[in-house]
Amino acid sequence: MGGSRKISYCKAINEALIQEMERDPRVFTYGIGVPDHKRIFGSTDGLVERFGPERCFDTPLSEDAMTGFGLGAAINGLRPIHVHMRVDFMLLAMNQLANMVSSYRYASAGELSVPMVIRAIIGRGWGQSFQHSKTMHSCFAHIPGLRVVMPTTPAEAKGMLIASIREDSPVIFIEHRWLYYAEDEVPEEPFTLPLEKAAVLRPGKDITIVATSWMNIEALEAADILNKRHGVSAEIVNARAIAPLDDGVIVDSARKTGHCIVADNDWLHCGFSAEIAARVSEKCFGSLKSPVSRIGFAPAPCPCTRPLENCFYPSAVNIIKTAEKTLKLKEADLSEEVFYSYEHKFKGPF
Amino acid sequence: MDKLNLELYKKLYLVRRAEEEIIKCYFDDEMKTPMHMSMGEEAIAVGICHALKDDDQVFGTYRSHAIYLAKTGDVEDFFAEIYGKDTALLKGKGGSMHLCSPDNGFMGSSAIVASAIPVAVGAAFANKMAGNGRIVTVFFGDGAIDEGVFWESLNAACLWKLPVIFVCEDNELAVHTPKSLRHGYRSISSIVADFNCRVFKEESTDVETIYRLAEKAIGAVRGSGGPCFLDLRYYRYLEHVGVSEDFKSGYRSREEFEKWRKKDPVEQQRKKLIKKRIKEEELDKIEDGIAERLINSMKAAQSAPFPGAGEIEKEVL
């Protein structure tokens, strides 16, 4: 039996791909730039050497057709993994996603299944501007027939990707570019994690912070400061499953703490944060001591310049301030605190 | 006796008569599904599907009655589906525009113009990987040529030499908009010929001609492994959606229809058989047999139960 060791999120994705492609010859990985020298930020390293150009290949710049192509291959017995360097490019394939992929199983009374994974990378910062910075999980999650997941930790990246590849329905697998550097313990052997359940990332008792993707990192930082400055014990629930969503873990946490903040890596209006707020309000009404509040992107296209970009993205500071307001605490002076800045790791270009 | 032409005629008659039966009942308003009728295109659907093997696969559009009936040989499930009944494969979830019978090689039909084309290309890729020798044929109208995804799909199929036949059923209309208002080029065939793709063009409504052409295209695909493009002309007899004529609406003339009507694929094939000395009584008997099956299955569909409410969330994921 293999043990576990510390590897990066990127390496965890790569390992999941290699192990699944080894295990199942029906699995193939394709998309723009998949086998090129950059290897999708390193996540497809070694695939073309190991599995050859028939199972790991580049494509024309035809996102819509290539999505339909994956669907056709999937209903005919293969298990495609389609990769997009930015989720924004997937919008070119919205017809295939919303009109075809999502309904094909329904449209065949279950005779045909669509074991297809669509990996999409989301970005943030370094002047990405408004066409390289979206998340879109709420839009995808709105459509019945699509699974949407957003792993945050390296172990989730591996376990949820393997589960997605083995799943017989289409999964949109959203990876945050900044998480690629995160390192943590990940089992060497293949393993799966559930695709419909949230997980407690940091246990606590005073307030629940439901976070998606990178916002979990901001929430961890906020939780440390809330504890240090106010003695508040925040519970972070990592909403790694977006659709379908078993909200049990989220509801249990909100019932326990009586307070809930949703920190979503997205705009708020009609978004996943609204869905969580609605479910928590419906299911925990009697236990809530304050209204559910939400944190997300500013309601604007993402601007390029750093001062405005900083206003666009929510951070640990927003979470701390919202928690203080929710718990009726005096605002702490945060001027001495050091917050995450991508400059520590990232020099660009993307 | 000319067995091939008789077999082709049986399928033509089945398709035409099935739609005539639909027209008879449509105004009862029990078939609550938007009908896009195949009348006029029967030679293309029958000619090509007859040339395909049973395990070859086809994809269609919202105008797929003829293709579905010609490929699958099914009638009972078809009527049950358009009546929205529990006895149909899709239990009425699809209706007239979304027919599906994978066991018979009918892999689905889409009501978004051109959207099944890339799916067919992916299905062909899987067949090539499996080395199973199956050919995928995808049918679409000339309106689909206007869509970007057609070109994306054609390019990929040519690039990767995939065993797929693209069939453009050209009726010169996208809903009601003629090609002259849509196309900034002279000939689709000459553009496609610049791809690594064999192109066949035909204006005939003779089913045997289409069948021979399909055999040639299938041979080319099996030989080279790469795709073919069939540019086939026909005339849509009825309105875009619905079961009526629409010559009074002004966008096309009855004269044009009459010109095509003279070479109606079904009647033409019947005359050909009589010329080949098949007795008219024999044809009458065959037609009666087909009609009986159609009428019985339609009655069965009418009296079948609707699906229960529990069906709605089944097979979503």
Coordinates of C-alpha atoms in Angstrom, one line a residue, chain B residues 2-14 16 42-44 46-47 50 204-212 237 260-280 283 287:
Chain B
D2 CA -36.0 -5.9 -58.8
K3 CA -35.7 -6.6 -55.1
L4 CA -33.6 -3.5 -54.3
N5 CA -36.1 -1.1 -55.8
L6 CA -39.0 -2.9 -54.1
E7 CA -37.3 -2.6 -50.7
L8 CA -36.6 1.0 -51.3
Y9 CA -40.2 1.6 -52.3
K10 CA -41.5 -0.1 -49.1
K11 CA -39.5 2.3 -47.0
L12 CA -40.5 5.3 -49.1
Y13 CA -44.1 4.3 -48.8
L14 CA -43.9 3.7 -45.0
R16 CA -44.9 9.0 -46.7
E42 CA -38.0 10.8 -48.6
A43 CA -35.6 9.7 -51.3
I44 CA -32.6 11.1 -49.5
V46 CA -34.4 6.2 -47.6
G47 CA -31.6 6.0 -50.2
H50 CA -30.8 1.7 -46.9
S204 CA -32.3 13.7 -58.2
T205 CA -35.4 12.7 -56.3
D206 CA -34.9 9.1 -57.6
V207 CA -34.3 6.9 -54.5
E208 CA -32.1 4.4 -56.4
T209 CA -29.9 7.3 -57.6
I210 CA -29.4 8.4 -54.1
Y211 CA -28.8 4.9 -52.9
R212 CA -26.1 4.3 -55.5
Y237 CA -43.6 20.2 -49.5
W260 CA -41.1 19.1 -58.0
R261 CA -44.3 17.3 -57.4
K262 CA -44.0 15.9 -60.9
K263 CA -40.9 14.0 -59.8
D264 CA -42.3 13.1 -56.4
P265 CA -39.9 10.4 -54.9
V266 CA -42.7 8.1 -53.8
E267 CA -44.8 8.2 -56.9
Q268 CA -41.8 8.1 -59.1
Q269 CA -40.6 4.9 -57.5
R270 CA -44.0 3.3 -57.8
K271 CA -44.1 4.0 -61.5
K272 CA -40.6 2.6 -61.9
L273 CA -41.7 -0.6 -60.3
I274 CA -44.7 -0.9 -62.5
K275 CA -42.5 -0.3 -65.5
K276 CA -40.3 -3.1 -64.2
R277 CA -43.4 -5.3 -64.4
I278 CA -44.3 -5.5 -60.8
K279 CA -48.1 -6.0 -60.7
E280 CA -50.1 -3.1 -59.4
L283 CA -48.0 -3.1 -54.8
E287 CA -49.1 -0.8 -49.3

